[in-house]
Every structure is written in structure tokens, then in C-alpha cells.
Amino acid sequence: MMLRTFRNSLKSLFIGIAVPFLMSNLSQAQEFSSDKIDFFERKIRPVLVEHCYECHNSADTAESDLAVDFRKGLLNGGVSGASVVPGEPDDSLILRAMRHQDGMKMPKGGPKLSDEVLDDFAKWISDGIADPRETPPSKEELVQVTSWENIRVQRMKWWSFQPLQFEMPRESIWSEQTIDRFIYRRLVDHGVEPQRIAGKFALLRRLSFALTGLPPSQDMMDRFSADSSDESYEEIVDELMNSPQFGERWARHWMDLFRYAESHGSEGDPGVPYAFRYRDYLIRALNSDVPYNQMVKEHIAGDLLDTPRINEELQINESALGVGHFRFVQHGYSPVDPLAEQIQFTDNQIDVVSKAFLGLTVSCARCHDHKFDPISQKDYYKFYGIFANSRPALITVDTKQKQDVSKTDLVGLKSQIKSKLVESWLDSANRIKGFIELDADPSDALGAKWHDTIVNLNADSTNTPLHELARLRSKDGDEFATELKKIQEEWANRQDQLNAFHSQEAVRRWDLSNEEDYGEFVKHGSGLNEKPTSPGEFVIAIDGDSIIENFLVGGAYTNALSNKHNGVIHTPEFPVDFKDIWIKVAGLNEMGPRVRFAMENYPRFIGLLYYQHTPNSTEPKWFKWDMSYFSGNSMYIETTTGHDIPVEIRNNTRSWFGLSEVVCLAEGQTAPIDKPNHLAAVCDLEIETADDLGLLYSQALMSAIKSWAENEMTDEQAVFLSFFVRSGLLPNTLDQLKPIQPLVSRYREIEASISVPTRSPGVIDRDGADHALFERGNHKTKGPIVPRGFLEAFGDRQYDTSESGRRELSNDLVTSSSSLLARVAVNRMWHHLFGSGLVVTPDNFGKLGRVPSHPQLLDFLAKQFIANDWSQKSMIKSIVLSKTFQQQSSSQHEDIPLVDSLFGRYPIRRLDAESIRDSILSSAGTLESTVAGGSVLESSNRRSVYVRVHRNNPDPFLETFNRPDPHSTVGRRPTTNVPAQSLTMLNDSFVIENARIFATQVLSNAELQTDKQRIIHMYRRAFSRNPTTEESEFCLGFVQELRTQNESLIGSITRLSEEIGAKSKAVENILQPIRNRLMDSIDENDGLIDVPKPISAWDFETDLHDQIGDLHGTPFNGAKLENGALVLSAPTAHVKTEEIGSDLRIKTLEAVVQLDRLNQGGGGVITVQTPNGLVFDSIVYGERISNQWIAGSDGFRRTEDVEGLSEKEAHTAPVHMMIVYSDDGTITLYRNGELYGQPYKSNGPVEFKKGTAQVVFGLRHGTPDGNKLLDGRILDAKLYDKALSRDEIEAIAAGHSGFIPEKLVLAELSVDDRERVSKLRLDIGTLSDSLAELSEKYTERDLDTLVWREFAQSLFNLKEFIFLR
Amino acid sequence: MSQLLSRRDVLAKYSNGFGLVALSGLLHSENSVSGSTAAKRRGAVVPRPNASAEHVILCYMSGGMSHVDSFDPKPRLTQDANKDVPFNIERTQFNSNGKLMPTHWEFKPRGESGLEISELFPHIAQCADDIAVVRSMTADFSEHAQGNFFMHTGFSFQGYPSAGAWVNYGLGNANENLPGFVVLASGGSTYPHGGVGLFGSGFLPSRHQASTLRLDGDVPIRNIVPSEIDVIQRKRLSFINRLDDAFLADSRNDTNVEAAIKNYEMAYKMQSAVPELVDMSDESAATLELYGINVKSNKTDDYGRQCLMARRMVERGVRFIELSCLAFGVGGGGAANPWDNHGNIKNGHQRMGQQIDQPIAGLIKDLKQRGLLEKTLVVCAGEFGRTPFSQSGSGRDHDPYGFSIWMAGGGIKGGVAYGATDEFGYHAVENITSVYDMWATVLYLMGIDHEELTYRHGGRDIRLTDVHGDVIHDIIA
């Protein structure tokens, strides 16, 4: 595809360009002077070889028929004619293309070659094209000159691959500091004067943002402005750099480099458990100035370091946290091609690591050697091998000491408990014979237990050691012999199958009780030991009366000492060249242990392809997966305790598993079976009568106990004994075994003090293996195996290791490539301090990046950095102490871009997203200083570095101001300018709320008595400076203006309310007499229809009492009564009643309601709900569709859109709403007595149980938040325990129950009155629209708060607030 | 501050009741756009002079619409109904593969062209002569999120620009008061799997990313509703402007500061432009009916309003509009992937088809009658098709190996079917096309050579079509 692209573009660029075609001296061999030939050899040939030969050569079909590998080829040219015209550089096609003239761009896809090269070509052409290449090279020669080796040597000449080199600049009159001397020298060269030192306030603000991301504190401003000593600046620098906020600021820069994210994206966007630990690690490391090279090593191999950094306070291995970034990759959902998935995320790891540390784009070499830099495709697969050998996991980062704390004590206690138990049990086991034989009255408690057990035995209880007893005890003679024979045969059959299973040549088989097999597994966590668990290992119950919880069999168990210990165990990787995988595992479902398979390192179990298994048995049991779907892929099996799965967050603090066997079987091979736990499993059933059974059980138990005592127990014995102990058939309670009590108590005390493991995202190394190269990047065509190792450009060392190779890579990075590593690092620091680096492409130091503006300064800084033990704080400090950094921002020079490129002033730049949000919080005084821990939502008042980063749900505020999407390394954030930013500052509730708090703080500050004092104070908080006199005056005027405006605004709100009230009253004055009259007349006709009586009714005349039942209401948040109506206009006003006194299933809700305005949505008029609001039925306005009524219910379970008419009147006149919930599930809505929309069928009315439901007014359900609240007034409400019929409802609406429909009333009015009502209502409508708009925007009615909030928000909106200078 | 008029003033003065058309025209004059926006409007490429399409409306069929039930007739499935699958089945997402399953909807030749479309889309069928179906589309992923990213960005993960962002980057936006790339949402629609990143600008400047416009609810675009009454907002803006001017002067007219100041003017205008845009009260009853708006029984209302809004946006110069299907929860398709009928495809697809059929047909007809169709490219595509064999007897699994998408307007040749799948509809076999080809074609119709629309990022010149893509000339008029 690349070739075709190339050809097309070349075609297009050669077409239509007329070039003089000079045939004259083509055939003549020419003599050129040796200096011209020398020039060609030094300046021209290498360029042709490196940039042109690949496509334009004589051996292959040359692109556009142009070959530049011999002189005649150049002169002849290609489809567009000669590419060079001797003596005419400007007419030579090759040079025009190299100059990117006429839309031609050569070399294809690369940057324009340097001016020097272009000048060389021009000179060479002018001088007659001296070129000794008379004949085309042979294919072999061509291969040789264009070999990767040759090209790499050429490319290694690029500046960033050279050793650090600089000459110390001469002293300057401007500054003694070395940095300044470098800067000054170039300024002088360009005739630019450096700027003088910025003012104190500006400098402090600049320093504070650059070092901590926050504005300076008021206290610091006071101190700094008061102190005129020479040292004060440096003191402030130290103070800021030593503050905890320094790490929070600089950690975020690292997070950009490592695309920090707390979820994996894609479908479901699952969490990266404990991602925040990496963030906190960065903050701590930067605050304590961990050397950069150490941090680099930790990022690559912190979990493997021989001498890791230990955090004594937290007792964790700090270094191990560094590898967390490997996990911030995106993961697909249940990929059908898991290898393609692995390539995606491994490629991203390579991309990020190589860009972040070396400024190199190694991932560009996935399909072919790098197009521009000395990085081969092999280099890429060296890295691939290293990273693909590192398995995604949740790792435990506690120190070994912490992980092993108390283990010795517990082991000792167990041993003591064991010997005491052996003693007691041998005695008991001896007596068991008697219990069984006599089958008679028990002599003691143990005997009684046996007696009960035996009496209750039945032949069905097959899978216990009492199986034989159950089947044989009541038999004798022939019957006994027959049954015994049957048992023996059954047993033999099982043995046969097991033997067949064991003796066959399985495709792959591991027995975890076998030390060698166990040793092959990758193990991690505090619960797994060097050696497998032996049969007879036992678990002490951590509470309750029992002592022993269980006996373990041989295998990999995590709970020998405590189920707070954790474990992760992996098989080696193996190909899917079999059909079924069988796994034998124990564990308890409620504690969440998991077995899953990792196909090509894919870390999730999900969907229907990536299975997981939760064991639920104390003894290991087999299960199998058919893996044929993944035939051809590679996999391993991962078994983890509940909290330790790599993706998604769990909360099982106690969990355990026991893994015993893993077997891969081909189609048709014999499957394993679970071996039953029978007497037969531990002894021969050579007996004659049932009476012998007693002896046999006694012997079997004695033998098991003795084996246990001597540490020679078998799996069968362990399972056998376990049963008797767990069932209480051997003494196992503290009560029975008093002498053991103190030991057990001590054990439990110690166990309780074991802390939960500290987990962090990470990787676990597997057995090292080299990776094959993918031809042209296609994973379906594997090429040669590439040994893992370091980049060719830095020595090409190979890693011969049984680990992943990360350990070696981490060493190589900080040694073999230290110059580049240091250059990249110091440039990043410079970039963050100035907003622009010495290399302006901080993530690309290769050919497509930009060359440094001050190469010598860069190298000087890099050298200094290394010399100062890679101390980032020292480096940052030396930069901010420079005069260069302290220059003022304004410059009178006319060429500002030039000045900025020379650092001839301090550039003006917009603050980044986090600083904008943080300084809003800081100015408002709401910023919380809590550090570390799980991430928080945007609404939190903590620093933005702690705001969560979910891929599919980015934080809108921070995203708007360019917090990067976590995709790849971002060393230089784009700063865009989009309306969403202004809209956020103008209208976002976060900004407004903080402005409000800012205002209330200022108003309640007793020291601020005058407006002027307030303004000065707010200026200082927002801009870290005092306002000028003019500014103060201007602000005073503005505040006064705001006051006038808001006064009139609040006046309008009051006036509007009053007017609406007056007009409503006028309407009522006209209507009420008519209504009364109609009511009276209807009462006289009572009995037309017998309307069912409600079970509750509220008329809201004098109180919230239920006039019929006991559902009396209580008002909340400003709900009040007014003119016989419940007024719900306050923002969260609502009413809740007592709980219902009888069950309620079939029901009818009724309410007469008038809305404050039509453009509201989601509020409930009358609701029946469970007290937490999780289940409810409600008359709801405008929730799913604007202006429509629905029968609201929990999760819309009974809700459908009935598609009734849009409400147009309810804000001017009351409407009568009823919803009927019938027995068959039909739900019918009525408005003013008429059917509203279409009835529909739900899956039945929900039943509210007596005492567990209540009625609510004005709130849809639950807590009063979101859009659940109704703004309006309820005049009347009723609740029925019947489904009212249509006739009944019409009757009610016709006034039979107190509501007279509007149309009846209006019909009775005189024409004049009707017009008056109509006019009044029109006015009310208009007025309430206006009122509604105002009420919505101005929930705050306190004039002062309003004024100062608006002022505060105006300050946030000033550009000075978001720009730093 | 004098140029900051009240919203009411602006509307009264410039719209003259014609809504935003006049307004937007005015706002393009140099007086009203800031110095820096002049550069912003200029695209990265100069379109071919005879380019046909200026706008794209992408009707995204999230979840994967079944091609064998809609645009790709396969009589063989009916003949061999319920027989064992006679071909090799690729790895499927649910690995629960059943027998060959015929369609529930009859295919008929439509229009003069005779293009076959099933009864799933009776209204769209009326537009057959405007439609070019590509029956040999292929994608590389059988999973929703990766498929969605692939379809939108040409890459399977977050971090790359969406097609709408590319188009805006390439051509610039034609209306400074509205975003150039808009995703419409209504009712219960949500983002497809993969989330908001599907509509991101990736490494392109973030002004090219999509804005989500909700057609119901009080806030169509985040923070677009002014937090205060106009008179106070104007007072504040005037205060801000005065102090900002001083700051700007102090910063020697720093271009970034200046742009940020101008930005407030645009934001202020958007506060009125957007409500004006979403207010459809000026649409005639006949128009509403054409789109199936207010016809609740057919469930066409929500999607109809999106389609109508798309036309209104085309009229106002918005470059790229994407529509979101709503879910009916039948057969497994949730809000994020409503077409995903792994079970009961009969009911699920019927409800989904009903939802979009009349609205999309209405959109095409309306665009046509207003003379907008020739410059507006309507694209209907999902992330993949569905298997010709059943899943759990009544549904279909994902099939990215051969499925159908269609386009209309914007220079597309109507009434044609291009490419073909095998006789069962499983794999594309004839004129196999890829998502890259689809976007290459869309860009071509907009006058852009997809190989020229590049952006240098991470050491590479990246394209919407990666290193692939061929224009499908056979469907171009």
C-alpha cells in the first residue's frame, strides 16, 4: 500500500512540469576534478543513498522509472523527464522536489531536508553534477549500500544520538549564571535584549503555578512582598518545592507521559484496580526527589529491583509501584482475535515507554524499519518480547517483612495446637469402634453425636466417608456380602477410570502437589509459599466455636495461615493444541476466588468467550473448559484470591483457593473424575460383617491421625479426616478441648492483626522467551525469532535471561542511553517551566522532531542533571533561579515569536486544565488539601490531579481545558481555544457555586468592612496581586451596577409573584361562586353514580392531615399551605406521609394540581413509594417527554409513554389527574376526567406492603435531588385501593367528589366574565413564564450574595485568571 | 463592548424571522469573526473544485444492522432454512452458532432501478433510486467498541480523530456559531460502546470534536443556557471586556489572549444560536408528518426529530451530523447498541426498522425537495452486519466479514448495488470493500483526496484511512 501511495504522489508531482531536456552530453563519460568528486562523495552520495535509493534504484522497478543510483539515471530522469539539469539547480526536478516546490515533496513522507543539504545539491548541480557513478550498481552492491546497517550509520549522525557536548559560554554582563550565559549569547547574536526581572507579585504567581500548580497563599504574598533581601526569592523557591503540592503538580506531568487512566475503555469501560497508587507513588517520589534514573528503572522493572526503595511508613515496596503504567492500556471487549488485542496494547506500551524516556518513536518500526530514525524492525520486536513476557496482574506491593509478619508465630502455634489435637483425637478414634459396634446408647457427648449421625444416615448420602456405613450397617449374611461386593466393584470402576486418566499421555499435565510442577508456576502474593502445601496442612477457624475449619490436600493453597493472605498463580504459557482443559480447584464462592484463562495475555474474563470459574467447595473439584475456539492461540491459567483479579475492582478482603491439578486433554481422551470421599479411599474393605465396620473406621481414623502427626498424610486421609473433624465426629470445639483454648485465642489474635495486602496495578514476569518478528506487522505471518535486547542505536545488547528482560532494559536505559535519557528529561522540565522546551517536540527527538534551539544549553543541562545524581528538584531549582526564568513577560521587541524562541522574555501562557480548576477552588477558599487515595468526582473540592480519569466518561470541565485523553504520551499539551471554555466559565454550575462560596466567605469576613476592602481581597485571591487604583474604582462602580441590577431583579421577582397572585385571585373571585353553586347543585343530585370511597384524602385546607385514613403528611424544605393548596415552589419542597396501614396493590391515584410553569420535567404530584423510594408509582409530569404526563415507576418498569396531548394549561388553571392501576396490569391515565393517551398493560400492579410504604407529594421518589421535584401547587389529592372505572372517574371529574371541571364552570360564566377570565389567564401565563425563567436562574435571593457572587464569577472570567505571565 | 449586542437584538436585527440562516451569514463577515477565527475556518486542504458533497449526515446503526434482513437479499437462506451451516464459521462473539436462518422480511425490487430492499424499510425503499448500497463492506472487528472506533476513526481504539473531526479539519466549519461536528441525541439514546471518544478529535485540534446536542431536556448543549438574565450577563461581559482589554494591551496583544477574549463573543452568540436552532416551531405540519414526528404509535417521533434537526443543521452549514438510534430493548440490544439482536431479531429489528424508516426516508425526500440532497451525503452504516446463521434460534451474531452500508445524495449514483457477499451473505466475495474505502469515498465526494488529508502525530502522518482506502467510483454519479 505504501508503494502505491508513493507512486501516485510521485506521478502527480512529475506531471505537467516542463523541463528542458538536454540530451547532448549524456553519453559522454566526463572527467571531474577530484575536489568536485570529493564533494559528491561527502555531501551528495550519502543523501542519495539514505533518502532516495530505496525507491529510485536500477535493480527493482524504479518509482516513476527514475533511478538515481548512477549518473545517467539521474540525467535521463523518469516519466517526467530529466531530474537534474547541469548548471541549473532551479530547473532541476530533483532539487525542486527536495525544496517542496510546486506541491512536490521529497523525500516522500519525511521532513524537508536541511538547508545545508539543499545548498549542497544546488552547488553540486551548478558545478556540473560531478558524479563518478558511470554504471548502475549491481544488485549486490545496491543491497550493500542500502543495507540497514549503512542506513543506520547515516541516521546515527542525527544530533540526539551524539554524545553530550558543549562549550562553556563566556561570561556575560547580564548574569553570572551559566544558564543565563547560554541564553544571553544567542540573544546577543540576534540583537535581542533580555527583559528585566518581573515584579514581585508576578514572579511569585509564576513560581507558584510553575512549581505547585496553585496560586500563592496570601501569607506567602505578604512575606515575599515585605522581604527585600537577596535570599528571599530562593527561600520562596525552596518553600514551594518542599511543599506537598509540588509533587501533585509534577506528578500530573508524568501522568500525561504515561497516559494515566483508571479504566480500560471499550465496552463496559472496566476499572484499572488501584490505578491511583501509581499516581500517589509519583507524588511521593517527586516530593522526596527520587533520582530520575531511579524512577526510570522503577517504571521498567521496579518490581524486580534487588534493592528496592522501601516506604517504611507504609511498609510497601515503593519501587514496585512504578510499573503500574504498563496497565494503563486500552483493552477490547471479549476479542475474537486475542493476539491482535495483545499487539494493540503491547504496541502502546512500547510507544509510551520509548517516547516518554527516549523521545523516540520505536512503535513506528512495527511493520518495517523506521522510516527516519536508526530504529530497526528488530528493535521493535526486542521490546515486544520484553513487554509481552510481562503479564498484566494486580500485584501485592507490601514488603516481604509485612507480608510475612507473624507467620512464624502462627506456624508455631499451629504446631502446638496440632500436637494437642493428635493426643485428644487418638483417644477419641479409639473409642469410635465402640460407638459403631454397639450402635447403642451413647456413653458421652461424642458417643451421642455418633449415635445421632448413624441414626440419621441414609443410603443416599453417598459422598461422605460414612458411605459404607450407611450401605452396610443394617445388612448381614449374603445381603452384606452382595452389597460389599457392589461397593468394591463401584470403587474399582472409579479407580479404573482414574487410572486411565492418570496413565494416558495427556497433552499437558501439572500436579501442584508435586514440587517440580509447582515450581513451574508463576506465583505471587503473601499466601503462596516456595513449596506446595502438603496434605494435612490445616486451617484454624478464625472465629466461632470450632477449632479446625478444614484439612488441605497437596497443592497450591493460600490459606494455610490466614485467608487474608492472597495469591495469584499462573501456569506457564502454552499453546491451545488440545480440546479440553481440566482444572481441579477448591475455594468458596462467597469469597470470590477466580480461575480464568489469559489468552495472549488478555487480562479480562468477560462475555461468552473469556470464561471464569468460581470454585465452591472446600475440597478441590474438577471442572473443564472446551478451548477449541481458541485453537492456535497461546494461553495460561490464572487463579487468584477474590481481590486479586487484574481488571475490575473487588472487595473480598478474605478469600482463598487451592489449586491441585491442571490437565490439557485431546479430543477423546479420558476425563478425570472427582474421587469420592469414602472409607474405601483410605483402607481395604476386607471385612465379613457389619460389626467389623467399627474397627475399620477406628483404624482408618487412627491411621490418618498418626500419619498427620508424622507429616506423612495422604490426600485421601486428609479429606477423610477433615470430614470427621468438620462434622464434630471428632472433638473440634473449644468447649470440648479446653486446654487448646489459649492457643487458639492467641492464634486468632495474631491473625486478626494481619493487615489486608496492599495491591497495585502491575505486571508479573513469566519464563523469558523471545518473540518472533511479524512480517510487515501482520501477526498472521510470523518471521524469525528476535532475541530480546536493547536498541541497536545504543549498543544492541542482547538479553539472555529467564525473566522478561525488563531488569536488563531498565539498566540499559539509564546507562547505554543515558545522554538521550537526560536530554529528554531536562527538556521536559524546561518545557513545563517555560511552556515550551529547548526542543519544542518533547516527545520526539528523532528526525521528525525539531532540533534544539539551544543545543549546547540542552547538553549542559543534561550533563548537570547527571552530575547531580539525576536530581529533578536541583534541575528545576537551577532553572527557576536563572534570570532567564525571572524575566518579565512584556517585551517591546517587534518579533515576539523570535523573542520567545530565544527565551528573551517569560512567555505568556494559558494555565492548564488542572490549574484553572484548582485556582477556582483555591480562590474561593474551598480547596481541600487531602492527599492520596482513590479518585474523586469533579464536584469534589480536592485538587484536580485526584479527579477520576475514566476513558469513556472524561471529566467535562478538565477535558474542555485540554486535559489529554489517555491514549499515548503527551509531553506537550495542546492549548485550544473553543467556545466550550467560555461557556464553562460563564455558565457551569461548578464555577458558579465556587463563586457563590467565594462571595459568602468575603461577606462573612469581619475584617472586610467596605466594598473596596472586599475587592482588594478578592483581587489578591484571584490574581495574586493588589488591584490598581483604577481597577479598584472600576470594580466599585461595577459592584454598584450589579447591586442596582439585582435589586431590580429581585424586585421583579417579587412583583411578578404578587401580580400573578392578584390575577389568580381575581380569577378565583369570578370562578369560585360558580363552582360553589355547581357543587351545591350536584350534591342535591347525589347518588347518580356510587363512587368508591378513597382510603385517604387530603384537601390541604388547614393542614396536611389525611381526612379519611392515617397518612398524615409532614412538610419538608419549604412546602407550605396557602389558600387551600399545598405550595411546592421552593426548590426541594415536598411532603411525606406516615406509612400505609394495609397492603396496597390495585390502586388509583388522584390529584388536582396547578404547575408553576410548563417547562419543568420529572416532578411527581402524588407518589406511593417504599420509604427509600426504590419502588414507586407516581403521577409524573414531563419526565420522558416534555409537557406530558406519565405513570412514573421505578426504572420505568411500569412506565410507558401513553402519548397523551402536550400539557398547555396546567400553569394557568388546575388540572385533575388520575391514574388507575388495574388488577390485570393495565394502567390508565385520565386528565380532567377524560382518557389521557392510550392505556397500556404492565406486568401487574406492584404491591406495597403495609408499614413499608408511604405517600409523597411533590417529589417523584426517593431523595429530593435531580429533576424529581415538582414546582406547583396541589389543591386536592386522594388515594384509592380500587381500580376506578371510566364512568366513576368521569363522575368524579364532573364534581361528584369535589372537583368541578373547568369546562363546566366556564360554561356557566357570562360572556364578559369568560373573556375576563381568559384575559387574566393569558396574563398569568405570560407572567409565570417570566417568573419561571427568573426563578430558575436565581434560586439565590440574597442581594449581597448575588452581587458578590456575580463579581467573583466575573473575576474568574477575566483572562488574567487563566493566563500566566 | 459596543459590538456585543443582546441576544434579542441580534435576532431581531439580523434574523428577520429567518432564523439562523441570515444570522450565520452575517457572522461570517470579517467584522464579526475574530482575527484568529479567519484562520480557523480555513481547512487543512483545498477541496477539489467540482466536489459534490458539502455535508455528511451519518445515520449510525449502532449494534450492527442485519444486512441479510435489509439490503442484501439471500434467497438461499430461505431455501436452506434451518439446515446446517455448510461453510466454515469464523470465531463469533458468542460462540453459540445455530442453523441457517431465513429473513423475516420479504425483499422486493424497488423504484425504477429495481434495487432490492426488504420490507423492514418500506419508506426508505421509496427512495431506492437515490440510494447506492455497498453489499461487500467489511470491517476488522467483531466486537462493538472496537468496531465502533474502527468505523468512526479507522483505528480500533480511542485516541484517533472521528471522521466528523477529520472532515472539519479538512474543510473547516461553515458556521462559526455552531459546532462543525454534531452528534444528535434524543429520548433514551446514548453513546455507542466506546463512549464519547468515538466522536473525539484525537490529536487534531479539539475544536473539531463533536458537540452532543440533546433534542429533549432543558440543556441541548452543556453550559449553553445562560446562568443569568441577559442584561446582567451583558453588564458582566462589558466589565470583563474592559479589564481584558487592559490585560491584552499589557501582554502586547498576545494572540492567544486575544483569541480567548474573542472566544467569549462567540460563546455569547452560541447561547442564542443554539436555542434558535433547536426550536422547531417554524416547521410546517406537513414537514413534521413527513419525518414521522408526533406519530407516537410508530415510534418514529424521536428519530424523526433527529432527522429533521439534521436538515436544519445542513441549512445552517454544519459539516458533519451523526444521528443516534434509540433502544427498544428487544432481543438484547441495549441503549448503546440497539441493533444488537442476538435473540428475537424478528421483533427487535422490526421495532428498530420502524424507528428509523420513515424518518430517514423523510429526510432524504425533504433534502431532495429543498435542493439540498445533491450537496448532502447521507450515510447509513453500522459497525458490522449479522450472521446468516442463527444464534440461539432467533437472533444473529456479529458478522464483520461482509455486510451492507448505503449512501445517498452528495454525488452518489442512485439505485445501484455494489459488490456482493457469498450466496449465504456471510463473506464479501465480489468487489470487497472496507471501512477505509467507505471513508475514502466520502472524502472524495467532499473533494478531498483521502491520502492528502493527514496530520503528523507521534512520528507519523496519520490519515482517516490509515495506509489503505480506495474510492468506490462505481457508486459515484
Coordinates of N, CA and C in Angstrom, one line a residue, chain B residues 81-153:
Chain B
A81 N -33.4 -23.0 4.7 CA -33.8 -22.6 6.1 C -33.6 -23.7 7.1
N82 N -33.0 -23.4 8.2 CA -32.8 -24.4 9.3 C -31.9 -25.6 9.0
K83 N -31.2 -25.5 7.9 CA -30.2 -26.5 7.6 C -28.9 -26.2 8.3
D84 N -28.1 -27.2 8.4 CA -26.8 -27.0 9.0 C -26.0 -26.0 8.1
V85 N -25.1 -25.3 8.8 CA -24.3 -24.3 8.0 C -23.3 -25.1 7.2
P86 N -23.3 -24.9 5.9 CA -22.4 -25.7 5.0 C -21.0 -25.0 4.8
F87 N -20.7 -24.0 5.6 CA -19.4 -23.4 5.4 C -18.7 -23.2 6.7
N88 N -17.4 -22.9 6.7 CA -16.6 -22.7 7.9 C -17.1 -21.5 8.6
I89 N -17.3 -21.6 9.9 CA -17.7 -20.4 10.7 C -16.5 -19.8 11.3
E90 N -16.3 -18.5 11.2 CA -15.2 -17.8 11.8 C -15.5 -17.7 13.3
R91 N -14.5 -17.3 14.1 CA -14.8 -17.1 15.5 C -15.9 -16.1 15.7
T92 N -17.0 -16.4 16.4 CA -18.1 -15.5 16.6 C -18.0 -15.0 18.0
Q93 N -18.7 -13.9 18.3 CA -18.6 -13.2 19.6 C -19.2 -14.1 20.7
F94 N -20.3 -14.8 20.3 CA -21.0 -15.6 21.4 C -20.7 -17.1 21.3
N95 N -20.1 -17.5 20.2 CA -19.8 -18.9 20.0 C -21.0 -19.8 20.3
S96 N -22.1 -19.4 19.8 CA -23.3 -20.1 20.0 C -24.1 -20.2 18.7
N97 N -23.5 -20.9 17.7 CA -23.9 -20.8 16.4 C -24.9 -21.9 16.0
G98 N -26.0 -21.4 15.4 CA -27.1 -22.3 15.1 C -27.2 -22.6 13.6
K99 N -28.4 -22.8 13.1 CA -28.6 -23.2 11.7 C -28.8 -22.0 10.8
L100 N -28.8 -22.2 9.5 CA -29.1 -21.1 8.6 C -30.5 -20.6 8.9
M101 N -30.6 -19.2 8.9 CA -31.9 -18.6 9.3 C -32.3 -17.7 8.2
P102 N -33.5 -17.9 7.7 CA -34.0 -17.0 6.6 C -34.5 -15.7 7.2
T103 N -34.7 -14.7 6.3 CA -35.1 -13.4 6.8 C -36.6 -13.4 7.1
H104 N -37.0 -12.5 7.9 CA -38.5 -12.4 8.2 C -39.1 -11.3 7.4
W105 N -38.3 -10.7 6.5 CA -38.9 -9.6 5.7 C -38.7 -9.9 4.2
E106 N -39.7 -9.7 3.5 CA -39.7 -10.0 2.1 C -38.9 -8.9 1.3
F107 N -38.0 -9.4 0.4 CA -37.3 -8.5 -0.4 C -38.1 -8.2 -1.7
K108 N -38.1 -7.0 -2.2 CA -38.8 -6.7 -3.4 C -37.9 -5.7 -4.2
P109 N -38.0 -5.8 -5.5 CA -37.3 -4.7 -6.3 C -38.1 -3.4 -6.1
R110 N -37.3 -2.3 -6.1 CA -37.9 -1.0 -5.7 C -37.5 0.0 -6.8
G111 N -38.4 0.9 -6.9 CA -38.2 2.1 -7.8 C -38.0 1.7 -9.3
E112 N -37.5 2.6 -10.0 CA -37.2 2.3 -11.4 C -35.9 1.4 -11.5
S113 N -35.1 1.6 -10.6 CA -33.8 0.8 -10.7 C -34.0 -0.7 -10.3
G114 N -35.1 -0.9 -9.5 CA -35.3 -2.3 -9.1 C -34.4 -2.8 -8.0
L115 N -33.7 -1.8 -7.4 CA -32.8 -2.2 -6.2 C -33.6 -2.9 -5.2
E116 N -33.1 -4.0 -4.7 CA -33.9 -4.8 -3.8 C -33.7 -4.3 -2.4
I117 N -34.8 -4.1 -1.7 CA -34.8 -3.7 -0.3 C -35.9 -4.4 0.4
S118 N -35.7 -4.8 1.6 CA -36.7 -5.7 2.3 C -37.8 -4.8 2.9
E119 N -38.8 -5.5 3.3 CA -40.0 -4.9 3.9 C -39.7 -4.3 5.3
L120 N -38.4 -4.5 5.8 CA -38.0 -3.9 7.0 C -38.0 -2.3 6.8
F121 N -37.8 -1.9 5.6 CA -37.7 -0.5 5.4 C -38.6 0.0 4.2
P122 N -39.9 -0.1 4.4 CA -40.8 0.3 3.3 C -40.7 1.7 2.8
H123 N -40.4 2.7 3.7 CA -40.3 4.1 3.3 C -39.0 4.3 2.6
I124 N -37.9 3.8 3.2 CA -36.6 4.0 2.6 C -36.6 3.4 1.2
A125 N -37.4 2.3 1.1 CA -37.5 1.7 -0.2 C -38.0 2.6 -1.3
Q126 N -38.9 3.6 -0.9 CA -39.4 4.5 -1.8 C -38.3 5.5 -2.4
C127 N -37.2 5.5 -1.7 CA -36.0 6.3 -2.1 C -35.0 5.5 -2.8
A128 N -35.3 4.3 -3.2 CA -34.3 3.3 -3.7 C -33.5 4.0 -4.8
D129 N -34.1 4.8 -5.7 CA -33.4 5.3 -6.8 C -32.4 6.4 -6.4
D130 N -32.4 6.8 -5.2 CA -31.4 7.7 -4.7 C -30.3 7.0 -3.9
I131 N -30.4 5.7 -3.7 CA -29.5 5.0 -2.8 C -28.5 4.1 -3.5
A132 N -27.3 4.2 -3.1 CA -26.3 3.2 -3.5 C -26.0 2.3 -2.3
V133 N -26.3 1.0 -2.5 CA -26.0 0.1 -1.4 C -24.6 -0.6 -1.7
V134 N -23.7 -0.6 -0.7 CA -22.5 -1.4 -0.9 C -22.7 -2.7 -0.1
R135 N -22.8 -3.7 -0.8 CA -23.1 -5.0 -0.2 C -21.9 -5.8 0.2
S136 N -20.7 -5.3 0.0 CA -19.5 -6.0 0.2 C -18.6 -5.3 1.2
M137 N -19.3 -4.6 2.2 CA -18.5 -3.9 3.2 C -17.9 -4.9 4.1
T138 N -16.6 -4.6 4.6 CA -16.0 -5.5 5.6 C -15.4 -4.6 6.7
A139 N -15.3 -5.2 7.9 CA -14.6 -4.5 9.0 C -13.7 -5.5 9.6
D140 N -12.8 -5.0 10.5 CA -11.8 -5.9 11.0 C -12.1 -6.4 12.4
F141 N -13.3 -6.0 13.0 CA -13.5 -6.3 14.4 C -14.9 -6.8 14.6
S142 N -15.1 -7.9 15.4 CA -16.4 -8.4 15.7 C -17.0 -7.9 17.0
E143 N -16.3 -6.9 17.6 CA -16.8 -6.5 18.9 C -17.2 -5.1 18.8
H144 N -18.2 -4.7 19.6 CA -18.9 -3.4 19.3 C -17.9 -2.2 19.5
A145 N -17.3 -2.1 20.6 CA -16.5 -0.9 20.9 C -15.4 -0.8 19.8
Q146 N -14.6 -1.8 19.6 CA -13.6 -1.8 18.6 C -14.1 -1.5 17.2
G147 N -15.3 -2.1 16.9 CA -15.9 -1.9 15.7 C -16.4 -0.5 15.5
N148 N -16.9 0.1 16.6 CA -17.4 1.5 16.6 C -16.2 2.4 16.3
F149 N -15.1 2.2 17.1 CA -13.9 3.0 16.9 C -13.4 2.9 15.5
F150 N -13.4 1.7 15.0 CA -12.9 1.4 13.6 C -13.7 2.1 12.6
M151 N -15.0 2.0 12.8 CA -15.9 2.6 11.8 C -15.8 4.2 11.9
H152 N -15.6 4.7 13.0 CA -15.6 6.2 13.2 C -14.2 6.8 12.9
T153 N -13.2 6.0 13.2 CA -11.8 6.6 13.2 C -10.8 5.9 12.3

